[in-house]
Amino acid sequence: MIGKLTDEERALALADLPQWTPVSDPDGISRRFTFTDFVGAFGFMTRVAILSEKADHHPEWSNVYNRVDIVLTTHDAGGLSQRDIDLAKLIDGLAE
Amino acid sequence: MIGKLTDEERALALADLPQWTPVSDPDGISRRFTFTDFVGAFGFMTRVAILSEKADHHPEWSNVYNRVDIVLTTHDAGGLSQRDIDLAKLIDGLAE
């Protein structure tokens, strides 16, 4: 089972993810993405969905029209784990 | 511009949508869908997304693994409108 990051590991990982914000409930990281319209937003979600399934690690997310809010956390670890960091980097890659 | 349903229209419409629950913030209706896994949940979301775009009326929704929570409301109307009722019926059709 994957473990929660230590404070030191966490600080190091988050330095590479400047657009993600720590959240506490659940313990994880969050980022908002905004697109031109719904098709842009849902197209992005579809790409994230496929990569998430492939990584066997899924986001908690919501969508309102052109906006997508993503929270990454690892339930099995009780908080932020390396799997969240890896998925955040994949998602950042898609959003560029 | 489409108007908010009157109390009478609302009661009549909701009688046909027994699996939807009225919510107050935003004023609308909500339903939770549960699937076997993430692929089931996101596959359903994709079908809803396509029909929503076609109807030019979009859900406010969130997904956590196999669960999809949908809220329907009409911002332009300041609450529940006939467009929400129509979309709820389309969504119910997909979920059957």
JSON list of C-alpha atoms in Angstrom, two decimals:
[
{"chain": "A", "resi": 1, "resn": "MET", "atom": "CA", "xyz": [0.00, 0.00, 0.00]},
{"chain": "A", "resi": 2, "resn": "ILE", "atom": "CA", "xyz": [1.24, 3.47, -0.91]},
{"chain": "A", "resi": 3, "resn": "GLY", "atom": "CA", "xyz": [2.05, 5.84, 1.95]},
{"chain": "A", "resi": 4, "resn": "LYS", "atom": "CA", "xyz": [1.26, 9.47, 2.60]},
{"chain": "A", "resi": 5, "resn": "LEU", "atom": "CA", "xyz": [4.13, 11.82, 1.78]},
{"chain": "A", "resi": 6, "resn": "THR", "atom": "CA", "xyz": [6.20, 13.14, 4.67]},
{"chain": "A", "resi": 7, "resn": "ASP", "atom": "CA", "xyz": [6.24, 16.92, 5.17]},
{"chain": "A", "resi": 8, "resn": "GLU", "atom": "CA", "xyz": [9.64, 17.08, 3.51]},
{"chain": "A", "resi": 9, "resn": "GLU", "atom": "CA", "xyz": [8.65, 14.96, 0.50]},
{"chain": "A", "resi": 10, "resn": "ARG", "atom": "CA", "xyz": [5.49, 16.99, 0.19]},
{"chain": "A", "resi": 11, "resn": "ALA", "atom": "CA", "xyz": [7.29, 20.34, 0.16]},
{"chain": "A", "resi": 12, "resn": "LEU", "atom": "CA", "xyz": [9.73, 19.06, -2.44]},
{"chain": "A", "resi": 13, "resn": "ALA", "atom": "CA", "xyz": [6.97, 17.67, -4.68]},
{"chain": "A", "resi": 14, "resn": "LEU", "atom": "CA", "xyz": [4.80, 20.77, -4.47]},
{"chain": "A", "resi": 15, "resn": "ALA", "atom": "CA", "xyz": [7.69, 23.00, -5.52]},
{"chain": "A", "resi": 16, "resn": "ASP", "atom": "CA", "xyz": [7.33, 21.32, -8.94]},
{"chain": "A", "resi": 17, "resn": "LEU", "atom": "CA", "xyz": [3.57, 21.95, -9.03]},
{"chain": "A", "resi": 18, "resn": "PRO", "atom": "CA", "xyz": [3.18, 25.71, -8.61]},
{"chain": "A", "resi": 19, "resn": "GLN", "atom": "CA", "xyz": [-0.35, 25.74, -10.01]},
{"chain": "A", "resi": 20, "resn": "TRP", "atom": "CA", "xyz": [-1.71, 23.26, -7.47]},
{"chain": "A", "resi": 21, "resn": "THR", "atom": "CA", "xyz": [-2.97, 24.40, -4.08]},
{"chain": "A", "resi": 22, "resn": "PRO", "atom": "CA", "xyz": [-2.87, 22.24, -0.93]},
{"chain": "A", "resi": 23, "resn": "VAL", "atom": "CA", "xyz": [-6.33, 21.44, 0.45]},
{"chain": "A", "resi": 24, "resn": "SER", "atom": "CA", "xyz": [-7.15, 19.88, 3.79]},
{"chain": "A", "resi": 25, "resn": "ASP", "atom": "CA", "xyz": [-10.50, 18.13, 3.38]},
{"chain": "A", "resi": 26, "resn": "PRO", "atom": "CA", "xyz": [-9.59, 15.71, 1.92]},
{"chain": "A", "resi": 27, "resn": "ASP", "atom": "CA", "xyz": [-5.85, 16.15, 2.43]},
{"chain": "A", "resi": 28, "resn": "GLY", "atom": "CA", "xyz": [-4.58, 16.66, -1.10]},
{"chain": "A", "resi": 29, "resn": "ILE", "atom": "CA", "xyz": [-3.99, 19.22, -3.83]},
{"chain": "A", "resi": 30, "resn": "SER", "atom": "CA", "xyz": [-6.38, 21.11, -6.04]},
{"chain": "A", "resi": 31, "resn": "ARG", "atom": "CA", "xyz": [-6.31, 23.00, -9.32]},
{"chain": "A", "resi": 32, "resn": "ARG", "atom": "CA", "xyz": [-8.96, 24.84, -11.35]},
{"chain": "A", "resi": 33, "resn": "PHE", "atom": "CA", "xyz": [-8.93, 24.76, -15.15]},
{"chain": "A", "resi": 34, "resn": "THR", "atom": "CA", "xyz": [-10.97, 27.13, -17.30]},
{"chain": "A", "resi": 35, "resn": "PHE", "atom": "CA", "xyz": [-11.77, 26.64, -20.97]},
{"chain": "A", "resi": 36, "resn": "THR", "atom": "CA", "xyz": [-13.59, 28.51, -23.71]},
{"chain": "A", "resi": 37, "resn": "ASP", "atom": "CA", "xyz": [-16.75, 26.45, -23.37]},
{"chain": "A", "resi": 38, "resn": "PHE", "atom": "CA", "xyz": [-18.25, 23.14, -22.25]},
{"chain": "A", "resi": 39, "resn": "VAL", "atom": "CA", "xyz": [-16.78, 21.18, -25.15]},
{"chain": "A", "resi": 40, "resn": "GLY", "atom": "CA", "xyz": [-13.31, 22.42, -24.22]},
{"chain": "A", "resi": 41, "resn": "ALA", "atom": "CA", "xyz": [-13.83, 21.49, -20.57]},
{"chain": "A", "resi": 42, "resn": "PHE", "atom": "CA", "xyz": [-15.29, 18.06, -21.22]},
{"chain": "A", "resi": 43, "resn": "GLY", "atom": "CA", "xyz": [-12.71, 17.27, -23.90]},
{"chain": "A", "resi": 44, "resn": "PHE", "atom": "CA", "xyz": [-10.02, 17.94, -21.29]},
{"chain": "A", "resi": 45, "resn": "MET", "atom": "CA", "xyz": [-11.88, 15.78, -18.74]},
{"chain": "A", "resi": 46, "resn": "THR", "atom": "CA", "xyz": [-12.00, 12.93, -21.24]},
{"chain": "A", "resi": 47, "resn": "ARG", "atom": "CA", "xyz": [-8.24, 13.05, -21.73]},
{"chain": "A", "resi": 48, "resn": "VAL", "atom": "CA", "xyz": [-7.70, 13.16, -17.95]},
{"chain": "A", "resi": 49, "resn": "ALA", "atom": "CA", "xyz": [-10.16, 10.27, -17.50]},
{"chain": "A", "resi": 50, "resn": "ILE", "atom": "CA", "xyz": [-8.27, 8.02, -19.89]},
{"chain": "A", "resi": 51, "resn": "LEU", "atom": "CA", "xyz": [-4.88, 8.74, -18.31]},
{"chain": "A", "resi": 52, "resn": "SER", "atom": "CA", "xyz": [-6.34, 8.33, -14.81]},
{"chain": "A", "resi": 53, "resn": "GLU", "atom": "CA", "xyz": [-7.78, 4.94, -15.62]},
{"chain": "A", "resi": 54, "resn": "LYS", "atom": "CA", "xyz": [-4.48, 3.89, -17.16]},
{"chain": "A", "resi": 55, "resn": "ALA", "atom": "CA", "xyz": [-2.68, 5.03, -13.99]},
{"chain": "A", "resi": 56, "resn": "ASP", "atom": "CA", "xyz": [-5.35, 3.35, -11.84]},
{"chain": "A", "resi": 57, "resn": "HIS", "atom": "CA", "xyz": [-5.61, 6.56, -9.85]},
{"chain": "A", "resi": 58, "resn": "HIS", "atom": "CA", "xyz": [-8.62, 8.82, -10.26]},
{"chain": "A", "resi": 59, "resn": "PRO", "atom": "CA", "xyz": [-9.36, 12.49, -9.52]},
{"chain": "A", "resi": 60, "resn": "GLU", "atom": "CA", "xyz": [-12.21, 13.86, -7.43]},
{"chain": "A", "resi": 61, "resn": "TRP", "atom": "CA", "xyz": [-13.56, 16.51, -9.72]},
{"chain": "A", "resi": 62, "resn": "SER", "atom": "CA", "xyz": [-16.43, 18.74, -10.66]},
{"chain": "A", "resi": 63, "resn": "ASN", "atom": "CA", "xyz": [-17.47, 20.62, -13.78]},
{"chain": "A", "resi": 64, "resn": "VAL", "atom": "CA", "xyz": [-19.69, 23.63, -14.30]},
{"chain": "A", "resi": 65, "resn": "TYR", "atom": "CA", "xyz": [-19.87, 24.63, -17.98]},
{"chain": "A", "resi": 66, "resn": "ASN", "atom": "CA", "xyz": [-16.32, 25.74, -18.94]},
{"chain": "A", "resi": 67, "resn": "ARG", "atom": "CA", "xyz": [-14.73, 25.14, -15.52]},
{"chain": "A", "resi": 68, "resn": "VAL", "atom": "CA", "xyz": [-13.15, 21.98, -14.13]},
{"chain": "A", "resi": 69, "resn": "ASP", "atom": "CA", "xyz": [-12.07, 21.72, -10.48]},
{"chain": "A", "resi": 70, "resn": "ILE", "atom": "CA", "xyz": [-9.79, 18.80, -9.66]},
{"chain": "A", "resi": 71, "resn": "VAL", "atom": "CA", "xyz": [-8.77, 17.49, -6.24]},
{"chain": "A", "resi": 72, "resn": "LEU", "atom": "CA", "xyz": [-6.13, 14.78, -5.98]},
{"chain": "A", "resi": 73, "resn": "THR", "atom": "CA", "xyz": [-5.85, 12.69, -2.84]},
{"chain": "A", "resi": 74, "resn": "THR", "atom": "CA", "xyz": [-5.10, 9.04, -2.06]},
{"chain": "A", "resi": 75, "resn": "HIS", "atom": "CA", "xyz": [-7.74, 7.42, 0.12]},
{"chain": "A", "resi": 76, "resn": "ASP", "atom": "CA", "xyz": [-5.62, 4.32, 0.74]},
{"chain": "A", "resi": 77, "resn": "ALA", "atom": "CA", "xyz": [-2.83, 6.54, 2.08]},
{"chain": "A", "resi": 78, "resn": "GLY", "atom": "CA", "xyz": [-5.12, 8.88, 4.05]},
{"chain": "A", "resi": 79, "resn": "GLY", "atom": "CA", "xyz": [-3.79, 11.91, 2.21]},
{"chain": "A", "resi": 80, "resn": "LEU", "atom": "CA", "xyz": [-1.39, 13.17, -0.43]},
{"chain": "A", "resi": 81, "resn": "SER", "atom": "CA", "xyz": [0.83, 10.45, -1.93]},
{"chain": "A", "resi": 82, "resn": "GLN", "atom": "CA", "xyz": [3.29, 10.12, -4.78]},
{"chain": "A", "resi": 83, "resn": "ARG", "atom": "CA", "xyz": [0.43, 8.86, -6.97]},
{"chain": "A", "resi": 84, "resn": "ASP", "atom": "CA", "xyz": [-1.23, 12.27, -6.68]},
{"chain": "A", "resi": 85, "resn": "ILE", "atom": "CA", "xyz": [1.99, 14.04, -7.60]},
{"chain": "A", "resi": 86, "resn": "ASP", "atom": "CA", "xyz": [2.44, 11.80, -10.65]},
{"chain": "A", "resi": 87, "resn": "LEU", "atom": "CA", "xyz": [-1.16, 12.35, -11.76]},
{"chain": "A", "resi": 88, "resn": "ALA", "atom": "CA", "xyz": [-0.89, 16.13, -11.25]},
{"chain": "A", "resi": 89, "resn": "LYS", "atom": "CA", "xyz": [2.14, 16.17, -13.55]},
{"chain": "A", "resi": 90, "resn": "LEU", "atom": "CA", "xyz": [0.26, 14.18, -16.21]},
{"chain": "A", "resi": 91, "resn": "ILE", "atom": "CA", "xyz": [-2.69, 16.57, -15.95]},
{"chain": "A", "resi": 92, "resn": "ASP", "atom": "CA", "xyz": [-0.43, 19.63, -16.16]},
{"chain": "A", "resi": 93, "resn": "GLY", "atom": "CA", "xyz": [1.04, 18.09, -19.32]},
{"chain": "A", "resi": 94, "resn": "LEU", "atom": "CA", "xyz": [-2.44, 17.80, -20.86]},
{"chain": "A", "resi": 95, "resn": "ALA", "atom": "CA", "xyz": [-3.38, 21.34, -19.94]},
{"chain": "A", "resi": 96, "resn": "GLU", "atom": "CA", "xyz": [-0.34, 22.96, -21.55]},
{"chain": "B", "resi": 1, "resn": "MET", "atom": "CA", "xyz": [-35.23, 33.98, -21.87]},
{"chain": "B", "resi": 2, "resn": "ILE", "atom": "CA", "xyz": [-36.60, 30.94, -20.12]},
{"chain": "B", "resi": 3, "resn": "GLY", "atom": "CA", "xyz": [-38.42, 31.44, -16.81]},
{"chain": "B", "resi": 4, "resn": "LYS", "atom": "CA", "xyz": [-38.30, 29.67, -13.48]},
{"chain": "B", "resi": 5, "resn": "LEU", "atom": "CA", "xyz": [-41.11, 27.17, -12.97]},
{"chain": "B", "resi": 6, "resn": "THR", "atom": "CA", "xyz": [-44.03, 28.24, -10.80]},
{"chain": "B", "resi": 7, "resn": "ASP", "atom": "CA", "xyz": [-44.69, 26.15, -7.68]},
{"chain": "B", "resi": 8, "resn": "GLU", "atom": "CA", "xyz": [-47.51, 24.38, -9.47]},
{"chain": "B", "resi": 9, "resn": "GLU", "atom": "CA", "xyz": [-45.49, 23.61, -12.62]},
{"chain": "B", "resi": 10, "resn": "ARG", "atom": "CA", "xyz": [-42.64, 22.45, -10.42]},
{"chain": "B", "resi": 11, "resn": "ALA", "atom": "CA", "xyz": [-44.78, 20.03, -8.41]},
{"chain": "B", "resi": 12, "resn": "LEU", "atom": "CA", "xyz": [-46.24, 18.62, -11.60]},
{"chain": "B", "resi": 13, "resn": "ALA", "atom": "CA", "xyz": [-42.84, 18.18, -13.24]},
{"chain": "B", "resi": 14, "resn": "LEU", "atom": "CA", "xyz": [-41.20, 16.59, -10.20]},
{"chain": "B", "resi": 15, "resn": "ALA", "atom": "CA", "xyz": [-43.97, 14.00, -9.94]},
{"chain": "B", "resi": 16, "resn": "ASP", "atom": "CA", "xyz": [-42.51, 12.55, -13.17]},
{"chain": "B", "resi": 17, "resn": "LEU", "atom": "CA", "xyz": [-38.97, 12.55, -11.76]},
{"chain": "B", "resi": 18, "resn": "PRO", "atom": "CA", "xyz": [-39.18, 10.48, -8.56]},
{"chain": "B", "resi": 19, "resn": "GLN", "atom": "CA", "xyz": [-35.43, 9.84, -8.43]},
{"chain": "B", "resi": 20, "resn": "TRP", "atom": "CA", "xyz": [-34.51, 13.53, -8.39]},
{"chain": "B", "resi": 21, "resn": "THR", "atom": "CA", "xyz": [-34.35, 15.52, -5.15]},
{"chain": "B", "resi": 22, "resn": "PRO", "atom": "CA", "xyz": [-35.02, 19.25, -4.92]},
{"chain": "B", "resi": 23, "resn": "VAL", "atom": "CA", "xyz": [-31.98, 21.25, -3.76]},
{"chain": "B", "resi": 24, "resn": "SER", "atom": "CA", "xyz": [-31.90, 24.88, -2.69]},
{"chain": "B", "resi": 25, "resn": "ASP", "atom": "CA", "xyz": [-28.37, 26.13, -3.36]},
{"chain": "B", "resi": 26, "resn": "PRO", "atom": "CA", "xyz": [-28.54, 26.48, -6.30]},
{"chain": "B", "resi": 27, "resn": "ASP", "atom": "CA", "xyz": [-32.29, 26.11, -6.66]},
{"chain": "B", "resi": 28, "resn": "GLY", "atom": "CA", "xyz": [-32.63, 22.97, -8.74]},
{"chain": "B", "resi": 29, "resn": "ILE", "atom": "CA", "xyz": [-32.79, 19.19, -8.62]},
{"chain": "B", "resi": 30, "resn": "SER", "atom": "CA", "xyz": [-30.16, 16.60, -7.89]},
{"chain": "B", "resi": 31, "resn": "ARG", "atom": "CA", "xyz": [-29.58, 12.91, -8.47]},
{"chain": "B", "resi": 32, "resn": "ARG", "atom": "CA", "xyz": [-26.75, 10.52, -7.59]},
{"chain": "B", "resi": 33, "resn": "PHE", "atom": "CA", "xyz": [-25.73, 7.72, -9.96]},
{"chain": "B", "resi": 34, "resn": "THR", "atom": "CA", "xyz": [-23.51, 4.81, -8.92]},
{"chain": "B", "resi": 35, "resn": "PHE", "atom": "CA", "xyz": [-21.70, 2.48, -11.28]},
{"chain": "B", "resi": 36, "resn": "THR", "atom": "CA", "xyz": [-19.44, -0.57, -11.04]},
{"chain": "B", "resi": 37, "resn": "ASP", "atom": "CA", "xyz": [-16.27, 1.41, -11.54]},
{"chain": "B", "resi": 38, "resn": "PHE", "atom": "CA", "xyz": [-14.72, 4.59, -12.95]},
{"chain": "B", "resi": 39, "resn": "VAL", "atom": "CA", "xyz": [-15.10, 3.50, -16.56]},
{"chain": "B", "resi": 40, "resn": "GLY", "atom": "CA", "xyz": [-18.81, 2.95, -16.01]},
{"chain": "B", "resi": 41, "resn": "ALA", "atom": "CA", "xyz": [-19.18, 6.37, -14.36]},
{"chain": "B", "resi": 42, "resn": "PHE", "atom": "CA", "xyz": [-17.18, 8.29, -16.95]},
{"chain": "B", "resi": 43, "resn": "GLY", "atom": "CA", "xyz": [-18.83, 6.46, -19.84]},
{"chain": "B", "resi": 44, "resn": "PHE", "atom": "CA", "xyz": [-22.18, 7.65, -18.50]},
{"chain": "B", "resi": 45, "resn": "MET", "atom": "CA", "xyz": [-20.82, 11.19, -18.09]},
{"chain": "B", "resi": 46, "resn": "THR", "atom": "CA", "xyz": [-19.67, 11.17, -21.69]},
{"chain": "B", "resi": 47, "resn": "ARG", "atom": "CA", "xyz": [-23.15, 10.27, -22.92]},
{"chain": "B", "resi": 48, "resn": "VAL", "atom": "CA", "xyz": [-24.69, 12.96, -20.71]},
{"chain": "B", "resi": 49, "resn": "ALA", "atom": "CA", "xyz": [-22.10, 15.48, -21.94]},
{"chain": "B", "resi": 50, "resn": "ILE", "atom": "CA", "xyz": [-22.97, 14.91, -25.59]},
{"chain": "B", "resi": 51, "resn": "LEU", "atom": "CA", "xyz": [-26.72, 15.19, -25.01]},
{"chain": "B", "resi": 52, "resn": "SER", "atom": "CA", "xyz": [-26.23, 18.27, -22.80]},
{"chain": "B", "resi": 53, "resn": "GLU", "atom": "CA", "xyz": [-24.20, 20.03, -25.44]},
{"chain": "B", "resi": 54, "resn": "LYS", "atom": "CA", "xyz": [-26.80, 19.14, -28.07]},
{"chain": "B", "resi": 55, "resn": "ALA", "atom": "CA", "xyz": [-29.53, 20.57, -25.78]},
{"chain": "B", "resi": 56, "resn": "ASP", "atom": "CA", "xyz": [-27.34, 23.60, -25.02]},
{"chain": "B", "resi": 57, "resn": "HIS", "atom": "CA", "xyz": [-28.03, 23.06, -21.33]},
{"chain": "B", "resi": 58, "resn": "HIS", "atom": "CA", "xyz": [-25.34, 21.65, -19.07]},
{"chain": "B", "resi": 59, "resn": "PRO", "atom": "CA", "xyz": [-25.28, 19.94, -15.69]},
{"chain": "B", "resi": 60, "resn": "GLU", "atom": "CA", "xyz": [-23.30, 20.97, -12.62]},
{"chain": "B", "resi": 61, "resn": "TRP", "atom": "CA", "xyz": [-21.73, 17.71, -11.65]},
{"chain": "B", "resi": 62, "resn": "SER", "atom": "CA", "xyz": [-19.01, 15.92, -9.77]},
{"chain": "B", "resi": 63, "resn": "ASN", "atom": "CA", "xyz": [-17.43, 12.51, -9.95]},
{"chain": "B", "resi": 64, "resn": "VAL", "atom": "CA", "xyz": [-15.55, 10.43, -7.42]},
{"chain": "B", "resi": 65, "resn": "TYR", "atom": "CA", "xyz": [-14.51, 7.04, -8.83]},
{"chain": "B", "resi": 66, "resn": "ASN", "atom": "CA", "xyz": [-17.78, 5.15, -9.52]},
{"chain": "B", "resi": 67, "resn": "ARG", "atom": "CA", "xyz": [-20.14, 7.89, -8.34]},
{"chain": "B", "resi": 68, "resn": "VAL", "atom": "CA", "xyz": [-21.62, 10.81, -10.31]},
{"chain": "B", "resi": 69, "resn": "ASP", "atom": "CA", "xyz": [-23.61, 13.57, -8.60]},
{"chain": "B", "resi": 70, "resn": "ILE", "atom": "CA", "xyz": [-25.65, 15.80, -10.89]},
{"chain": "B", "resi": 71, "resn": "VAL", "atom": "CA", "xyz": [-27.37, 19.10, -10.10]},
{"chain": "B", "resi": 72, "resn": "LEU", "atom": "CA", "xyz": [-29.62, 20.71, -12.69]},
{"chain": "B", "resi": 73, "resn": "THR", "atom": "CA", "xyz": [-30.45, 24.38, -12.43]},
{"chain": "B", "resi": 74, "resn": "THR", "atom": "CA", "xyz": [-30.92, 27.24, -14.91]},
{"chain": "B", "resi": 75, "resn": "HIS", "atom": "CA", "xyz": [-28.79, 30.26, -14.10]},
{"chain": "B", "resi": 76, "resn": "ASP", "atom": "CA", "xyz": [-30.60, 32.47, -16.63]},
{"chain": "B", "resi": 77, "resn": "ALA", "atom": "CA", "xyz": [-33.88, 31.69, -14.90]},
{"chain": "B", "resi": 78, "resn": "GLY", "atom": "CA", "xyz": [-32.52, 31.95, -11.35]},
{"chain": "B", "resi": 79, "resn": "GLY", "atom": "CA", "xyz": [-33.68, 28.44, -10.54]},
{"chain": "B", "resi": 80, "resn": "LEU", "atom": "CA", "xyz": [-35.41, 25.34, -11.83]},
{"chain": "B", "resi": 81, "resn": "SER", "atom": "CA", "xyz": [-36.80, 25.68, -15.36]},
{"chain": "B", "resi": 82, "resn": "GLN", "atom": "CA", "xyz": [-38.35, 23.43, -17.99]},
{"chain": "B", "resi": 83, "resn": "ARG", "atom": "CA", "xyz": [-34.88, 22.98, -19.50]},
{"chain": "B", "resi": 84, "resn": "ASP", "atom": "CA", "xyz": [-33.79, 21.19, -16.31]},
{"chain": "B", "resi": 85, "resn": "ILE", "atom": "CA", "xyz": [-36.84, 18.97, -16.39]},
{"chain": "B", "resi": 86, "resn": "ASP", "atom": "CA", "xyz": [-36.16, 18.06, -20.04]},
{"chain": "B", "resi": 87, "resn": "LEU", "atom": "CA", "xyz": [-32.50, 17.32, -19.34]},
{"chain": "B", "resi": 88, "resn": "ALA", "atom": "CA", "xyz": [-33.37, 15.23, -16.25]},
{"chain": "B", "resi": 89, "resn": "LYS", "atom": "CA", "xyz": [-35.64, 13.08, -18.42]},
{"chain": "B", "resi": 90, "resn": "LEU", "atom": "CA", "xyz": [-32.89, 12.62, -21.02]},
{"chain": "B", "resi": 91, "resn": "ILE", "atom": "CA", "xyz": [-30.45, 11.64, -18.27]},
{"chain": "B", "resi": 92, "resn": "ASP", "atom": "CA", "xyz": [-32.93, 9.20, -16.72]},
{"chain": "B", "resi": 93, "resn": "GLY", "atom": "CA", "xyz": [-33.29, 7.63, -20.17]},
{"chain": "B", "resi": 94, "resn": "LEU", "atom": "CA", "xyz": [-29.51, 7.12, -20.38]},
{"chain": "B", "resi": 95, "resn": "ALA", "atom": "CA", "xyz": [-29.31, 5.63, -16.90]},
{"chain": "B", "resi": 96, "resn": "GLU", "atom": "CA", "xyz": [-31.98, 2.99, -17.46]}
]
